[in-house]
XYZ file of C-alpha atoms in Angstrom:
537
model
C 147.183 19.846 199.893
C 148.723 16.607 201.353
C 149.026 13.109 199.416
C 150.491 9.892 201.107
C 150.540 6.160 200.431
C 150.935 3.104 202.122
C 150.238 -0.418 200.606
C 148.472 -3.784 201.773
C 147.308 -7.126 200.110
C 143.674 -7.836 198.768
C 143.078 -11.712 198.543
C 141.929 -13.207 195.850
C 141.222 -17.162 197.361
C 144.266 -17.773 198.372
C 146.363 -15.564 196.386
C 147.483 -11.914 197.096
C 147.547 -8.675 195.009
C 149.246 -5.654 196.348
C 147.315 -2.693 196.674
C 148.499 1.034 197.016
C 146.080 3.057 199.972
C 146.618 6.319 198.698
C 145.346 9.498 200.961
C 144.354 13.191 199.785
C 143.864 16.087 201.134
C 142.589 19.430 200.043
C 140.769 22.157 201.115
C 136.730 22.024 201.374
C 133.922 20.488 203.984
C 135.229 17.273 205.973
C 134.552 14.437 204.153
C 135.670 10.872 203.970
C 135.362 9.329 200.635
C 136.561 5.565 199.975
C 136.843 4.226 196.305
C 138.448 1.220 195.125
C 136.037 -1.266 194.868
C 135.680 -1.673 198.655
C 133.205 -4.365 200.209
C 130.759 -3.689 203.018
C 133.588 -4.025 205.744
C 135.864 -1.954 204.146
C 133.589 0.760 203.305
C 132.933 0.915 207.165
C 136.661 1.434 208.363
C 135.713 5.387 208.006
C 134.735 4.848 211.088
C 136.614 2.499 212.720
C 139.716 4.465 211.459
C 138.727 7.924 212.410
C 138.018 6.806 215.931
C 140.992 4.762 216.353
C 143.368 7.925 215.231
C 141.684 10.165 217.308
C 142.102 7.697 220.493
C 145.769 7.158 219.895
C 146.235 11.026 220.411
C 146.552 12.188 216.844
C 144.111 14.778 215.326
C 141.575 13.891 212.298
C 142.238 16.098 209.643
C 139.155 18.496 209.127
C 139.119 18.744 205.104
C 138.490 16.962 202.299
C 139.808 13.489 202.633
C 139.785 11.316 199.883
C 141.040 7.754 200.597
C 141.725 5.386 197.341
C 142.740 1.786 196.878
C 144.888 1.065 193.732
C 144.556 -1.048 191.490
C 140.794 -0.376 191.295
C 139.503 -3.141 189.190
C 140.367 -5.190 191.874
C 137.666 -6.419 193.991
C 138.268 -5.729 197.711
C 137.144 -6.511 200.867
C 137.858 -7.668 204.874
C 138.888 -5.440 207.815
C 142.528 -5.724 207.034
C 143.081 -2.261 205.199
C 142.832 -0.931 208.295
C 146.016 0.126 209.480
C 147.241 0.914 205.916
C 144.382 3.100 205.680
C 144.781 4.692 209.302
C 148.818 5.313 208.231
C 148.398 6.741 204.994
C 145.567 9.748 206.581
C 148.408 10.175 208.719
C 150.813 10.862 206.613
C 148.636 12.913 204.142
C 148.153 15.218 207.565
C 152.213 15.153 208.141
C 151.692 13.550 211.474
C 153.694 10.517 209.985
C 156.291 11.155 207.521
C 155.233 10.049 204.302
C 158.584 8.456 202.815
C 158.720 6.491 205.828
C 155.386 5.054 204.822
C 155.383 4.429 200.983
C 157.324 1.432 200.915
C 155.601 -0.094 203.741
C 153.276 -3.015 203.792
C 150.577 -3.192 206.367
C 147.608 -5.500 207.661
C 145.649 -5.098 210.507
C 141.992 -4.475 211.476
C 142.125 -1.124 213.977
C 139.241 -1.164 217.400
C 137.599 1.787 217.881
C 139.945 2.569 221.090
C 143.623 2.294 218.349
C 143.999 -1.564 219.006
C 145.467 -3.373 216.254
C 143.080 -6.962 215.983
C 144.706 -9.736 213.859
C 142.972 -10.916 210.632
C 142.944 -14.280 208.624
C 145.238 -14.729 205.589
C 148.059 -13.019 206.903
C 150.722 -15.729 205.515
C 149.488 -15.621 201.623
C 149.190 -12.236 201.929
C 152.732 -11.241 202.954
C 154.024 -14.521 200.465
C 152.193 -11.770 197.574
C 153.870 -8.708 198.766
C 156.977 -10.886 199.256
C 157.089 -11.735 195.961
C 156.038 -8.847 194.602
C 159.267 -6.873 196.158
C 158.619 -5.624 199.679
C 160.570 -6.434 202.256
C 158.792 -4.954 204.792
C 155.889 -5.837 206.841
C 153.701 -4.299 209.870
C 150.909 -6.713 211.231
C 149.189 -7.529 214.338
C 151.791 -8.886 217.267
C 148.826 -12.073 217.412
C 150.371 -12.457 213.787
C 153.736 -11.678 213.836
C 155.036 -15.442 214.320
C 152.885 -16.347 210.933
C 154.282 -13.333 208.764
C 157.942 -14.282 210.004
C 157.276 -18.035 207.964
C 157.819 -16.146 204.774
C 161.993 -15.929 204.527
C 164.042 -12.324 204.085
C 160.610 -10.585 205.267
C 161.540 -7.996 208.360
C 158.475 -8.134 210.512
C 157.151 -5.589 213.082
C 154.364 -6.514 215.011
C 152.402 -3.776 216.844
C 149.630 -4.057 219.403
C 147.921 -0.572 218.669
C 148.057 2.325 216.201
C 149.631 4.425 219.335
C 152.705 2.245 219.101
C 152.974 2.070 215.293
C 153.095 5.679 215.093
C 156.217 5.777 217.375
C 157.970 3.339 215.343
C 157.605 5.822 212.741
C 158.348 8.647 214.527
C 161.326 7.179 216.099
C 159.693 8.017 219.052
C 159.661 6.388 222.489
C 157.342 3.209 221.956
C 154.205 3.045 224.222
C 153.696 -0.009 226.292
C 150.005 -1.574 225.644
C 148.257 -3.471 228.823
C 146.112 -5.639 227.942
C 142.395 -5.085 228.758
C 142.011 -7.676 231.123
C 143.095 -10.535 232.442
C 140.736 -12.867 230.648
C 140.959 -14.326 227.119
C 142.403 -12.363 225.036
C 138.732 -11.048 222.522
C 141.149 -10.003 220.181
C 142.046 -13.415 218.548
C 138.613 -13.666 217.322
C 139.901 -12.666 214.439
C 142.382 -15.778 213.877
C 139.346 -18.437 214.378
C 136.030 -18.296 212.428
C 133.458 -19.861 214.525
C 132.092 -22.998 213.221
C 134.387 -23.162 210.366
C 136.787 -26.194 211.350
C 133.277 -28.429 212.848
C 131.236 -27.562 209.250
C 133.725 -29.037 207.388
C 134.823 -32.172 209.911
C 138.574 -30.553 209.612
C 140.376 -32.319 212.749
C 142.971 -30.968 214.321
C 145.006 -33.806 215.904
C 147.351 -32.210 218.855
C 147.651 -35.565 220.411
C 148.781 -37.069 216.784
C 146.746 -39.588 214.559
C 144.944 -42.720 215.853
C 146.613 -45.718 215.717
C 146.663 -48.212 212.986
C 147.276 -50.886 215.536
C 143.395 -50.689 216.792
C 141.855 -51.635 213.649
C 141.210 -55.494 214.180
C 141.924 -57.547 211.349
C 141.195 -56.099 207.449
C 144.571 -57.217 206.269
C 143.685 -56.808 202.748
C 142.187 -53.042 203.728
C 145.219 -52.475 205.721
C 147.420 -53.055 202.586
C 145.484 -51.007 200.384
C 145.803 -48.152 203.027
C 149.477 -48.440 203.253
C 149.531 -48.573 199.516
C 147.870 -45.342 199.072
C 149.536 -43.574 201.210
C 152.683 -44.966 199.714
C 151.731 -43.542 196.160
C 148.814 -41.105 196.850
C 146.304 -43.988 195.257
C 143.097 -42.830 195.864
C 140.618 -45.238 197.809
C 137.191 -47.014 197.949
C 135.990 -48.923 201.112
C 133.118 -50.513 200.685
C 131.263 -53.184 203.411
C 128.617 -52.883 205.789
C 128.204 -50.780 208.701
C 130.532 -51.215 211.928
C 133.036 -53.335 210.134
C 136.327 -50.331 210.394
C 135.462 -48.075 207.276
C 135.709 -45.465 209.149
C 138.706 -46.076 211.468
C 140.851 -47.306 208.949
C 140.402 -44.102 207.351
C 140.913 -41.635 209.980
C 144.149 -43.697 211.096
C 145.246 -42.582 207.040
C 146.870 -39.182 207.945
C 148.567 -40.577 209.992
C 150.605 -42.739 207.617
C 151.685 -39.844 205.150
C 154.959 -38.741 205.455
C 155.865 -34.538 207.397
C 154.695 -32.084 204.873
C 157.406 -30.387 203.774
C 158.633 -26.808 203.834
C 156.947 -25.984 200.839
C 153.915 -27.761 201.619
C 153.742 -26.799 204.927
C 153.393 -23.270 203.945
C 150.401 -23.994 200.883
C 148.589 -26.076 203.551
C 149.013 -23.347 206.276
C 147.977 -20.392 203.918
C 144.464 -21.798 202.792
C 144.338 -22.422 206.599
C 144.765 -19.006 207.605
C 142.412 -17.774 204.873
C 139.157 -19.539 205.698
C 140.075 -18.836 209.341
C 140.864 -22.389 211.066
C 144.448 -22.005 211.895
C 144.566 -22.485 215.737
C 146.188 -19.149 217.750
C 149.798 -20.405 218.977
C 150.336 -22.964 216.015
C 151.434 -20.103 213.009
C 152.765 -23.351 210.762
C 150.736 -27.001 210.096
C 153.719 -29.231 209.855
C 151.149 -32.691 209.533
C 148.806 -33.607 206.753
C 145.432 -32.639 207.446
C 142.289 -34.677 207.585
C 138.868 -33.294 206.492
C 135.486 -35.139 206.864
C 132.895 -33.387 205.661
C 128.865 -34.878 206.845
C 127.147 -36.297 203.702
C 124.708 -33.224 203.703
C 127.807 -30.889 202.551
C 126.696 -29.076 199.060
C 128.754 -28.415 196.446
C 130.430 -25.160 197.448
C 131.157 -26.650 200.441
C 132.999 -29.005 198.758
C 135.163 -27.251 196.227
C 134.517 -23.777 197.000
C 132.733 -21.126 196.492
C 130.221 -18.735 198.212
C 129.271 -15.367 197.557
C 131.388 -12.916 195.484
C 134.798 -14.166 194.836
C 134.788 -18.168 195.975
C 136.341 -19.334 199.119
C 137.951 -22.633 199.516
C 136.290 -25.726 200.395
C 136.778 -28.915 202.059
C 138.839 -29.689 199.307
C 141.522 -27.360 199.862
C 141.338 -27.445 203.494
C 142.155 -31.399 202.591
C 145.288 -30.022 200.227
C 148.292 -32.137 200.638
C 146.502 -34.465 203.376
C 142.927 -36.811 203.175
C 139.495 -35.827 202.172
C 137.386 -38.822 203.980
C 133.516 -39.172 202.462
C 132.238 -41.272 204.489
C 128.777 -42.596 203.474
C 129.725 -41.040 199.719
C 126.208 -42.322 198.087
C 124.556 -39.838 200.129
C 126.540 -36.976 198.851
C 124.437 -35.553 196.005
C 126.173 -36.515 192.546
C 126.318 -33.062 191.536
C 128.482 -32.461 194.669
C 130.476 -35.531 193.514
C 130.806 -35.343 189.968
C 132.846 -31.635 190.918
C 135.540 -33.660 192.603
C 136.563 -35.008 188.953
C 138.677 -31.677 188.092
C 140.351 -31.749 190.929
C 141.227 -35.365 190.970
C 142.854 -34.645 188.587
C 144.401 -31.826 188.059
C 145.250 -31.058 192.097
C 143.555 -27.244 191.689
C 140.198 -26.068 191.603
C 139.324 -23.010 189.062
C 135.957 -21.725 189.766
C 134.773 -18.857 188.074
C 132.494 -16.522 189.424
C 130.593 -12.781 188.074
C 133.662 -11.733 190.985
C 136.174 -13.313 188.991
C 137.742 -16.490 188.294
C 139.905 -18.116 191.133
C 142.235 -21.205 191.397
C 142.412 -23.269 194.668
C 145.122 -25.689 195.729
C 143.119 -29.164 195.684
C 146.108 -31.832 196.211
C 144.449 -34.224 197.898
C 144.344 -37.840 198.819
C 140.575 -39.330 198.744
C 138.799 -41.844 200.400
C 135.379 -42.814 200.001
C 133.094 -45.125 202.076
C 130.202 -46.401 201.081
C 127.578 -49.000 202.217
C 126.403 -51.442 199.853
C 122.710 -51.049 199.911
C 120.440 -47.818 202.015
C 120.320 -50.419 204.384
C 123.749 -51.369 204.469
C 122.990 -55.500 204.598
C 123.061 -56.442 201.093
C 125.341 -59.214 200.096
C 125.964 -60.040 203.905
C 125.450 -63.306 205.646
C 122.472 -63.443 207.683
C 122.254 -59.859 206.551
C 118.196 -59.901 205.834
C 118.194 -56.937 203.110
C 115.173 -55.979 202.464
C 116.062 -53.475 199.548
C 114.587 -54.206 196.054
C 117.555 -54.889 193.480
C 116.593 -51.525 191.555
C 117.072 -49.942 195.017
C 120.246 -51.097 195.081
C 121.371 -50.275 191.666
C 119.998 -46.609 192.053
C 121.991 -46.889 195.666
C 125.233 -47.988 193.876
C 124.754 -45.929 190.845
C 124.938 -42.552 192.756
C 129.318 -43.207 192.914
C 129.122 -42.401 189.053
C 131.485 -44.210 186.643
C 133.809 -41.364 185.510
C 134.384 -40.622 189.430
C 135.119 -44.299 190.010
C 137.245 -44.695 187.084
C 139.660 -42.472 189.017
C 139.831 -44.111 192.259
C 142.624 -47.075 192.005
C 142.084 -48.799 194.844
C 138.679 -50.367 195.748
C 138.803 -52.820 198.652
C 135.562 -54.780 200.223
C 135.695 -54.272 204.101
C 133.644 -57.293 205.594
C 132.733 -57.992 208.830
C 135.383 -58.345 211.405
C 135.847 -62.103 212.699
C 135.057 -62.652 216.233
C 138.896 -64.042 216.695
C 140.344 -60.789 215.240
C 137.733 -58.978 217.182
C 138.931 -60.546 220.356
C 142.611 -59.916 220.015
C 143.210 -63.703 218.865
C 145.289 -62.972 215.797
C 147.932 -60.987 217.372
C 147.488 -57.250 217.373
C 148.505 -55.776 214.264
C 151.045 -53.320 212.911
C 151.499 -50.204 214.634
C 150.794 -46.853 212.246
C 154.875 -45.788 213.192
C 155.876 -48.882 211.961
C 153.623 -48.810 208.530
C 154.233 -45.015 208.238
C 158.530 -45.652 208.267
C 157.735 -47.662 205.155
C 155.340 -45.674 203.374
C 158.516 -43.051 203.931
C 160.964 -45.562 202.607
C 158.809 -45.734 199.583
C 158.359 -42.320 199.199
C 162.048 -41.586 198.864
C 162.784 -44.445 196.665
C 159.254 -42.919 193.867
C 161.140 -39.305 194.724
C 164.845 -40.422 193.720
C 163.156 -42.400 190.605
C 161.416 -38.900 189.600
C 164.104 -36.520 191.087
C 164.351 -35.087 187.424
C 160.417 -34.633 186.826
C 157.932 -32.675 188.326
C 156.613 -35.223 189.974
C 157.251 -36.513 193.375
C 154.132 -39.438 194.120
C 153.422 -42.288 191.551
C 150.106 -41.339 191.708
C 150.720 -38.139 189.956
C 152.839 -39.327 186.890
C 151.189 -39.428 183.613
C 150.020 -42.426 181.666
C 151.969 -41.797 178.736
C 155.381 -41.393 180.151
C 154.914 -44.199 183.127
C 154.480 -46.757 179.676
C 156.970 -45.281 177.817
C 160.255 -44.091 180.557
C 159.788 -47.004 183.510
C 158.837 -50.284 182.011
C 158.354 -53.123 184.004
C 159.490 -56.679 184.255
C 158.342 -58.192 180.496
C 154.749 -60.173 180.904
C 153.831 -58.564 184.283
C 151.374 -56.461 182.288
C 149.315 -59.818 180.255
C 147.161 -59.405 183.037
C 145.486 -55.989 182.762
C 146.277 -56.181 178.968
C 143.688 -58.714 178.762
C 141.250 -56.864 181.084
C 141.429 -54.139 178.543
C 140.358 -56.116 175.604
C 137.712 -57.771 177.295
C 136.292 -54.175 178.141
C 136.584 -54.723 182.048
C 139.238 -52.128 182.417
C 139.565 -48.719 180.505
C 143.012 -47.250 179.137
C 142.829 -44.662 182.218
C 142.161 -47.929 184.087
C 145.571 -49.850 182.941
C 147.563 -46.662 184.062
C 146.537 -46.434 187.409
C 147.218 -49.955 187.756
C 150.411 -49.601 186.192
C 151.224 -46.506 189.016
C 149.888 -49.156 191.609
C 152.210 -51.685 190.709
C 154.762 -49.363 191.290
C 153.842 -48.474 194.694
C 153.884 -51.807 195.412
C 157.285 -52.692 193.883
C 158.115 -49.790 195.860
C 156.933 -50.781 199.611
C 158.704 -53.835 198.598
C 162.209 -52.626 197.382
C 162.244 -54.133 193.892
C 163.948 -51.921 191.080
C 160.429 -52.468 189.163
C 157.266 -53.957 189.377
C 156.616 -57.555 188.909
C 153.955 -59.578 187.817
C 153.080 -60.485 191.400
C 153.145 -56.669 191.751
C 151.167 -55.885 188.883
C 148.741 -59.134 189.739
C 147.997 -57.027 193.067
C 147.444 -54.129 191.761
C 144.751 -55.517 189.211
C 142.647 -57.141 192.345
C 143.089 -53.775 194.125
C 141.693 -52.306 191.125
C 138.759 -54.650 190.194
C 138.395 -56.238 193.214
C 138.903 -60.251 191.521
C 141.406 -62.366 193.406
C 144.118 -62.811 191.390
C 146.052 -65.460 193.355
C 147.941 -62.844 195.521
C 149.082 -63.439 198.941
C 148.402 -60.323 201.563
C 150.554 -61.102 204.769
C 148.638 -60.594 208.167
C 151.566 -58.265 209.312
C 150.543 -55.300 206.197
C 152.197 -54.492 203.428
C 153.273 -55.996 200.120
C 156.481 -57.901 200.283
């Protein structure tokens, strides 16, 4: 009788759960026999491992052979058991040694002819078997750059099973041609088809559009410096054709580098759904997801199937989720955005199980004012009937807009601005040097708090730790009583103001601060002056 194990990482969304392949052997007809809770993928690596052993030159034990994934009330599934599989046969059969195998973490879907083919979530995968205490890692060479990302990891990337058994052996190690000269088929398994143009996800390898094509919109141009500043979440509203949509996509590319940390949350819901682009093992720039109107809910905030996958709002973690035309979203799809506005995670729970999702996000919605989109516009000639336009404007629920904080009317562009007239306006490298500025003045304010944005900070300790100048608040205060602004309402002002007083380099927020940050919110002048050149001053 023979008995060998090797381990590899089952993922659960986007986080991992170490598994234990354990082989047996004993004496009786040949049979292969795979428990564990195995999907429909892993149940067929039988095959795909018996025929990639017996091409890399080994021999296929001819007894019982009974193959078992530990723990087993974990759900598992994917072609990246593989290898682990593959190794731990061999070392039941003493063709590998087992010790050198029991500590050893692989992933890797085999080919039929021993080729090791990379997988998606390789990076949260080997972040779970990081943490939970192994050091060492075999996956795919395609992969070998993402598994490195994770620090005091030793990785070994192999290109076939015929190689990896060398290793082990300490045996002279194979060289692998490639099949042809072509494309390489093998990093099919890095990209998903489809999956980056269903959601609108844009990579941008060329970096962001430019801020300084958007003609005119000074007030929308403030507002979009101002949430990128504090992570405000936004409203543009105006008729068709007058820069909702360009001022939006030009909003990734005003947030600050992600950082290490983020970097690697961003690039490990990435990897899972399968969008993370061969060559590029680490996103180092916010991303910017657009999904069309006719998304559903799943598609939105996750789900699918079995155990939930992520959805456009975790592909949008720690960057912008754009809706544009948001009244056509269904508002059962938009009412699910409320948890994650504000709480930054998603927990959906499924008859799989119940998962949590990174959902960090920064949104902007744009919206039309009417079906027709010339209501309210001069020489417009709507035709909708007002309840048209109440049902229209009605489908952007309260609750959801009681948590956006900045709501700005886009109107038509003036032909002046239009034809360059007005001086071309700030460049997004100039804007995005101050949204940084403001950044680290918020992150040295909350360097003792878990907080880093003023967007995140709660209500209760914004009143009660930073007050601002006395009076600046009479304002909103008397919006409160008069019912046009609710007590979630007068915080997110209140963190407004202080991205304001931020962008402009005051200590705290003053009224003129606060003032601007009330017409942001409600969208009545209050007397403020927005300078044609951007931000607040």
């Amino acid at each position: 009788m023979g008995f060998a194990r090797a381990c590899s990482v089952a993922l659960v969304g986007v986080e991992g759960v170490v598994v234990e392949v354990q082989a047996d052997l004993e004496p009786g007809i040949a049979a292969f026999t795979l428990v564990g809770l195995p999907d429909k993928s892993l149940t067929e690596s039988r095959d795909r491992v018996r025929a990639a052993v017996v091409n890399s030159g080994a021999e296929w034990p001819q007894k019982k052979l009974t193959v078992g994934l530990s723990p087993a009330s974990v759900p598992k599934g994917g072609s990246g058991f593989d290898l682990a599989v593959a190794c731990a046969v061999l070392g039941a059969s003493e063709r590998v040694d087992a010790r050198a195998i029991a500590d050893l973490v692989l992933i890797g879907e085999l080919g039929l002819d021993g080729r090791v083919r990379p997988v998606r979530g390789v990076l949260p995968a080997v972040l779970a078997a990081a943490e939970a205490g192994y050091r060492q890692i075999v996956v795919p060479e395609q992969t070998a750059a993402e598994a490195a990302l994770v620090p005091g990891i030793s990785v070994l990337g192999v290109r076939s099973l015929r190689q990896l058994i060398a290793v082990l052996n300490d045996e002279p190690v194979p060289a692998e041609e490639p099949v042809s000269d072509g494309p390489d088929p093998m990093l099919a398994g890095l990209m998903v088809p489809g999956a980056g143009v269903g959601t609108g996800l844009a990579h941008c390898p060329h970096g962001h559009p430019d801020l300084a094509d958007v003609a005119g919109q000074h007030l929308a141009r403030t507002a979009l410096e101002i949430a990128a500043a504090g992570g405000h979440h936004l409203l543009l509203s105006g008729p068709p054709g007058a820069g909702k949509t360009m001022l939006a996509e030009r909003l990734a590319g005003l947030l600050p580098p992600l950082t290490r940390r983020e970097s690697l949350e961003v690039t490990a819901v990435h990897s899972v759904v399968g969008i993370l682009p061969p060559g590029q093992p680490l996103v180092h720039r916010a991303p910017y997801c657009a999904p069309h109107h006719s998304a559903t809910m799943p598609a939105l905030v996750g789900g699918g199937n079995g155990l939930p996958r992520p959805g456009a709002v975790s592909l949008a973690h720690r960057g912008v989720l754009f809706l544009d035309e948001a009244p056509e979203f269904t508002v059962k799809a938009l009412d699910a955005l409320r948890q994650p506005l504000e709480s930054g995670q998603v927990v959906i729970a499924r008859s799989g199980g119940v998962v949590r999702l990174p959902a960090r996000f920064l949104m902007v919605l744009a919206a039309n004012p009417c079906p027709c989109g010339r209501h309210s516009t001069q020489g417009g000639g709507c035709e909708c009937p007002p309840a048209v336009i109440r049902r229209y404007q009605a489908r952007l629920s309260g609750p959801l807009l009681d948590r956006v904080d900045l709501r700005v009317r886009v109107d038509p562009v003036h032909r002046a601005d239009l034809m360059g007239r007005g001086g071309r306006g700030e460049s997004s490298d100039a804007v995005a040097d101050r949204v940084q500025q403001a950044r680290h003045r918020a992150a040295d304010r909350l360097r003792d708090t878990p907080w880093t944005v003023n967007s995140e900070i709660p209500g209760h300790e914004l009143r009660t730790r930073w007050p601002v100048q006395p009076g600046a608040l009479n304002g909103p205060e008397r919006d409160m009583e008069r019912g046009l602004l609710t007590a979630r309402g007068l915080d997110r002002v209140l963190r407004v103001a202080w991205t304001v007083a931020d962008l402009a380099g005051r200590d705290r927020p003053e009224p003129q601060d606060v003032d601007l940050a009330l017409e942001l919110r409600t969208g009545v002048p209050r007397g403020t002056t927005i300078p044609t050149g951007g931000g607040p001053r």
